[in-house]
Coordinates of C-alpha atoms in Angstrom, one line a residue:
X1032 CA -65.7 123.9 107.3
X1033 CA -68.8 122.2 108.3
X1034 CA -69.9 122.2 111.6
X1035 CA -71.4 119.0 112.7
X1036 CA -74.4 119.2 114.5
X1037 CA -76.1 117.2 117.3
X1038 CA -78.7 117.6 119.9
X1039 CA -79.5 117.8 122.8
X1040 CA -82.8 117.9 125.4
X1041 CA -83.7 120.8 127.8
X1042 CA -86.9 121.3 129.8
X1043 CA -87.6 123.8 127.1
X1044 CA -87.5 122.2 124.3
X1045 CA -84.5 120.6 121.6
X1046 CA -81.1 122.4 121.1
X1047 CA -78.2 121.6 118.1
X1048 CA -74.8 122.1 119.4
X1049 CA -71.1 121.4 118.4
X1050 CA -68.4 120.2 120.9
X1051 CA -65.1 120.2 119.3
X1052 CA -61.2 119.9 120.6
X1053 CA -60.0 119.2 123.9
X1054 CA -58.3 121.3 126.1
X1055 CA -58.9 124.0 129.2
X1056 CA -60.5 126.2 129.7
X1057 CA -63.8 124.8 128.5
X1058 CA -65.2 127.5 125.9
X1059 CA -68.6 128.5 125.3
X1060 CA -69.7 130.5 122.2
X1061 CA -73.3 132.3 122.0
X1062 CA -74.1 133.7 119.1
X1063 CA -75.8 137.2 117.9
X1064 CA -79.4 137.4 118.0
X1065 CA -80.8 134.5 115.6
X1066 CA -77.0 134.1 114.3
X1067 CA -75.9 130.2 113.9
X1068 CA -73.2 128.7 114.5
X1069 CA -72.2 128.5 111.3
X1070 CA -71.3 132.4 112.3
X1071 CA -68.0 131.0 114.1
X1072 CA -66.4 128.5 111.3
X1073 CA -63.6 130.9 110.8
X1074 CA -62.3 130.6 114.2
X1075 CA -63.8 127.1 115.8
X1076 CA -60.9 125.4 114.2
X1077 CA -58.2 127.3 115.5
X1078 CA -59.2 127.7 119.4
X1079 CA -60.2 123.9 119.2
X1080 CA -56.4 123.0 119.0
X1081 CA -55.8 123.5 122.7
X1082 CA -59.5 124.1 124.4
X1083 CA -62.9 122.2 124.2
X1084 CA -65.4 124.6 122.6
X1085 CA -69.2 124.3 123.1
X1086 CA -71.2 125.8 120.1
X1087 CA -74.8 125.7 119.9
X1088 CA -78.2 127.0 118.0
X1089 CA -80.5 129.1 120.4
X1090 CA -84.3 128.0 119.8
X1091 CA -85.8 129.5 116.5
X1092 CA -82.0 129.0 114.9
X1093 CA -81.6 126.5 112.4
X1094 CA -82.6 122.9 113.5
X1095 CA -83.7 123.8 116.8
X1096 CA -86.9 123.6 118.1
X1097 CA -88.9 126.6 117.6
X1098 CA -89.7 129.0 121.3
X1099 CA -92.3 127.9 123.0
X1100 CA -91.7 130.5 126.2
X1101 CA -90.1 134.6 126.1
X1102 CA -86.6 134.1 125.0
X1103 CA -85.3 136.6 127.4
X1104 CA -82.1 136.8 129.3
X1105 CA -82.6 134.8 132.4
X1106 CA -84.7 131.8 129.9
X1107 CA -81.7 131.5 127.5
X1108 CA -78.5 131.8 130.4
X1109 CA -80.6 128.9 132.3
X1110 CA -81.5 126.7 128.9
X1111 CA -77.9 126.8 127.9
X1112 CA -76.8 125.9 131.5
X1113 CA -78.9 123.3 131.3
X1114 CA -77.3 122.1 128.1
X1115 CA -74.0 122.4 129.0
X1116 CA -74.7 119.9 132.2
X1117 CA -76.3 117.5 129.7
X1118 CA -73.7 116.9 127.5
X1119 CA -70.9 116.9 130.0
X1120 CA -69.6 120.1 129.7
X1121 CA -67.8 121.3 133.1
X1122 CA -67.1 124.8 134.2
X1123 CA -65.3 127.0 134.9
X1124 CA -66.1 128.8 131.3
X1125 CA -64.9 131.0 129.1
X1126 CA -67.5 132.9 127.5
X1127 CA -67.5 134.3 124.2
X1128 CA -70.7 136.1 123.5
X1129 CA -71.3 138.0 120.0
X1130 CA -73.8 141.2 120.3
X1131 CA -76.7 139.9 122.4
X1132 CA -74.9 137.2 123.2
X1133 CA -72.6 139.3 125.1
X1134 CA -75.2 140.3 127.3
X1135 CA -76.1 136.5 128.0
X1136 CA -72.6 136.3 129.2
X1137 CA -73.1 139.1 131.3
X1138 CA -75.7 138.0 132.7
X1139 CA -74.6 134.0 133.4
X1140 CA -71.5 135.7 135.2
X1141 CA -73.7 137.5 137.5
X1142 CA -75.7 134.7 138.0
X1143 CA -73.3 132.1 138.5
X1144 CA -70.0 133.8 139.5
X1145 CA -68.1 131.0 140.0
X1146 CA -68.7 128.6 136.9
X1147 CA -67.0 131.8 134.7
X1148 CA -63.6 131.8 134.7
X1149 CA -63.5 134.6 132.0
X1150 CA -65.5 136.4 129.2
X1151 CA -64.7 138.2 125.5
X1152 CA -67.2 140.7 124.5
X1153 CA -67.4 140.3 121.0
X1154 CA -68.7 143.7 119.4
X1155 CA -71.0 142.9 121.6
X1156 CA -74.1 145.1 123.2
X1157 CA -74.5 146.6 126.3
X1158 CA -77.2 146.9 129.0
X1159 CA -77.2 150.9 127.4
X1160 CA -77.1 150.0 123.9
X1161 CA -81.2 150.3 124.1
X1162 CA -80.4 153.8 124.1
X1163 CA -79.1 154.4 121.1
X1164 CA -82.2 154.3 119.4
X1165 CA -83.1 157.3 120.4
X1166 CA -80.6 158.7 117.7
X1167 CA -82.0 157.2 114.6
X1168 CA -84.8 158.9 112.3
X1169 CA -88.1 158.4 112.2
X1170 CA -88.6 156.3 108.9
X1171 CA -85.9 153.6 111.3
X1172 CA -87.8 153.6 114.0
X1173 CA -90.9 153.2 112.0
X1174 CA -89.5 149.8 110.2
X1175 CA -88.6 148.8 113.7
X1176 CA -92.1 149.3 115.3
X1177 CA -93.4 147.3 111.8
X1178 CA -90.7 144.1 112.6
X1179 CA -92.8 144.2 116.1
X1180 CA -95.9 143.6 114.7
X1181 CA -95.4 141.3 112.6
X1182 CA -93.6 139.2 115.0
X1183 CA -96.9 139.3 117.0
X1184 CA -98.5 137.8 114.4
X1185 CA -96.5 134.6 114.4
X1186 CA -96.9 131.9 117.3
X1187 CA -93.1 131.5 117.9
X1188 CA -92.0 135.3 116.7
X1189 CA -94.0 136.5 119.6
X1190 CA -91.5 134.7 121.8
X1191 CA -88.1 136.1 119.8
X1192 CA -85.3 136.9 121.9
X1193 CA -84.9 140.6 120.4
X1194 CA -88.7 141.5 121.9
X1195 CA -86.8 140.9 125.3
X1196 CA -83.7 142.5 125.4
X1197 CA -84.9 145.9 128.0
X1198 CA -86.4 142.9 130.4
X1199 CA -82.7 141.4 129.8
X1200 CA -80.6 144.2 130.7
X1201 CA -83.3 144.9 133.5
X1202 CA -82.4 141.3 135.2
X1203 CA -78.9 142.3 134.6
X1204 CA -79.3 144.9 136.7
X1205 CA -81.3 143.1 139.2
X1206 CA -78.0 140.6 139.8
X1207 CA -74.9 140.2 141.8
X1208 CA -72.0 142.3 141.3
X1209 CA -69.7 141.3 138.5
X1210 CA -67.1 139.0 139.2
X1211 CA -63.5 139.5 139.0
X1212 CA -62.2 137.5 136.2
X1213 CA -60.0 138.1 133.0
X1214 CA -62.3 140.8 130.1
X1215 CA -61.7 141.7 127.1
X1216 CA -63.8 143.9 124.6
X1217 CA -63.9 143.6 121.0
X1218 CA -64.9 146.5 118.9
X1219 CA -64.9 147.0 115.5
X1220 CA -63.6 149.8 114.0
X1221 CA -65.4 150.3 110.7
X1222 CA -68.0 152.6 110.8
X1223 CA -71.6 151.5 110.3
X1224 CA -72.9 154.7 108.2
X1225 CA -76.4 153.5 108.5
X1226 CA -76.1 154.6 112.3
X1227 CA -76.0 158.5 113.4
X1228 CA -72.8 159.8 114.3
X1229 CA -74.1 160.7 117.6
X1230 CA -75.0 157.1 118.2
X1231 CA -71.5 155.4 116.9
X1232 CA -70.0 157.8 119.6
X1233 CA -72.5 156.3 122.5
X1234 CA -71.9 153.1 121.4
X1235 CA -68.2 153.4 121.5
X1236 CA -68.8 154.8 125.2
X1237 CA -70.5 152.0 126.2
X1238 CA -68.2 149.4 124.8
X1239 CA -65.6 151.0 127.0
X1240 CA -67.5 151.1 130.0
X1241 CA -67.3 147.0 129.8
X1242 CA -63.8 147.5 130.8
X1243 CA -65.2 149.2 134.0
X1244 CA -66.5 145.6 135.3
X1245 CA -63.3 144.0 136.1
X1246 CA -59.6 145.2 137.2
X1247 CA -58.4 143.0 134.8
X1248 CA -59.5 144.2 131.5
X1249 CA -58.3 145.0 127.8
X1250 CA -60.2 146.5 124.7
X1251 CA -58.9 145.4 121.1
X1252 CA -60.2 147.6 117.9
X1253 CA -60.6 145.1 114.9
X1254 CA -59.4 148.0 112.7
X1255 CA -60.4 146.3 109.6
X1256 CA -64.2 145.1 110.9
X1257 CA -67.6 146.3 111.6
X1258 CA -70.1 144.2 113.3
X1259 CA -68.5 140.5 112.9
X1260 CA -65.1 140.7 113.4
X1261 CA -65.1 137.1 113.6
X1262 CA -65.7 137.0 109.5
X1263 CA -63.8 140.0 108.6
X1264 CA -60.6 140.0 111.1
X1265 CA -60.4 135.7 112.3
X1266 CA -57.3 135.9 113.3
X1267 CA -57.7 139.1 115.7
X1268 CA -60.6 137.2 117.3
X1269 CA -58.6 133.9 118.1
X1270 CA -55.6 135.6 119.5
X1271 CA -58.1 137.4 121.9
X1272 CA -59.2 134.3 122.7
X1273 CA -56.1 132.5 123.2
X1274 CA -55.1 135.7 125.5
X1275 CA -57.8 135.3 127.9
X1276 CA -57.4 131.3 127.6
X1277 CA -54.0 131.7 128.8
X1278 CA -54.9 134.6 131.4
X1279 CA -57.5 131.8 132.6
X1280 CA -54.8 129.0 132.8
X1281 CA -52.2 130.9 134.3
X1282 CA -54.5 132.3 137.4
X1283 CA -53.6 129.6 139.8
X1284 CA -50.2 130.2 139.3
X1285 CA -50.3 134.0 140.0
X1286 CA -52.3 137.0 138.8
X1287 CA -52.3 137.8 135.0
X1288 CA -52.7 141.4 134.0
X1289 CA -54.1 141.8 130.4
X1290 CA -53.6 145.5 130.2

């Protein structure tokens, strides 16, 4: 399908975003580190037919305007705020965030408890993911330390969100408590081979420990993906949605268990 694309103004610069359906509760989709949102064509259709769904390009994705300040946590959860109140887009929220955009989630919970009604983690990283690279081999870690540099060598590079993810999970840290609204984790259950064994076991740790933030939690393995369920398994993904939706919508009426 193709996404239609508009834009809108923040303090920081312009932002393309997609609005589609009409329903409760309002969804909000943030991507993967520099992924667009072509990235969720294979389920936007589908969770549009009974919620509104807010889809949008960070800055130095696609058509919007390139980063002109660090692109770290507490810049991108306030930037997208400040979208969502331009366009008309009310909480509460439900959150889907895709690897780092997980951690945005996290993060905009913390922050502003009470316009997150509830969140999917989307084989999404974790505030000890950082970790991990601690398990791969030098020639990796070499590439990685290259990628740095020659980021630093480009005006808006210097400014790329994956140069700030420690000083992200650092204001994580720094928040409020967690609040106690509807989880659930996505993991994918394909092995990524190019990752020591040692460090798919952490990771698999840590993607449980997500569960640890709310009472009300549930992990689903997409058997059949590895990093973007969302491509691989579509369906899985918008049942998990739908679940949480319908945990959302059903929490004024009485509590809603998704174990």
């Amino acid at each position: 399908m193709k996404i239609e694309k508009y834009k809108v103004e923040t303090t920081k610069g312009t932002l393309q975003y997609n609005i589609s359906g009409n329903g409760k509760p309002n969804i909000v989709l943030i991507n993967g580190g520099s992924g667009p949102v072509e990235g969720w064509m294979k389920i936007l259709p589908a969770i549009s037919e009974s919620s509104s769904v807010f889809s949008y390009n960070r800055f130095g994705v696609a058509g919007s305007d390139k980063p002109k300040v660090s692109q770290d946590g507490l810049n991108i959860v306030n930037t997208l705020r400040e979208a969502l109140t331009s366009v008309g887009f009310e909480p509460p929220f439900l959150l889907v965030g895709h690897s780092l955009g997980g951690l945005y989630a996290n993060l905009y919970a913390r922050l502003y408890p009470n316009e997150v009604a509830g969140i999917v983690f989307l084989e999404s990283s974790t505030t000890k993911d950082i970790s991990l690279n601690e398990y791969q081999g030098k020639a990796v870690k070499t590439i990685n330390k290259m990628f740095k540099v020659f980021d630093s060598l480009s005006s808006h590079k210097q400014f790329n969100e994956v140069n700030f993810v420690e000083k992200t999970i650092n204001q994580i840290h720094q928040t409020d408590t967690f609040p106690e609204i509807p989880v659930l984790v996505i993991t994918g259950g394909q092995e990524n081979r190019m990752m020591p064994k040692e460090a798919r076991k952490k990771r698999l740790e840590n993607q449980l420990e997500l569960l640890s933030l709310t009472r009300n939690s549930k992990h689903i393995v997409a058997e059949k993906s590895g990093h973007f369920p969302q491509l691989s398994e579509p369906t899985l993904v918008i049942d998990s949605i739908k679940e949480c939706a319908e945990a959302i919508n059903k929490t004024n009426q009485k509590p809603i268990n998704l174990c």
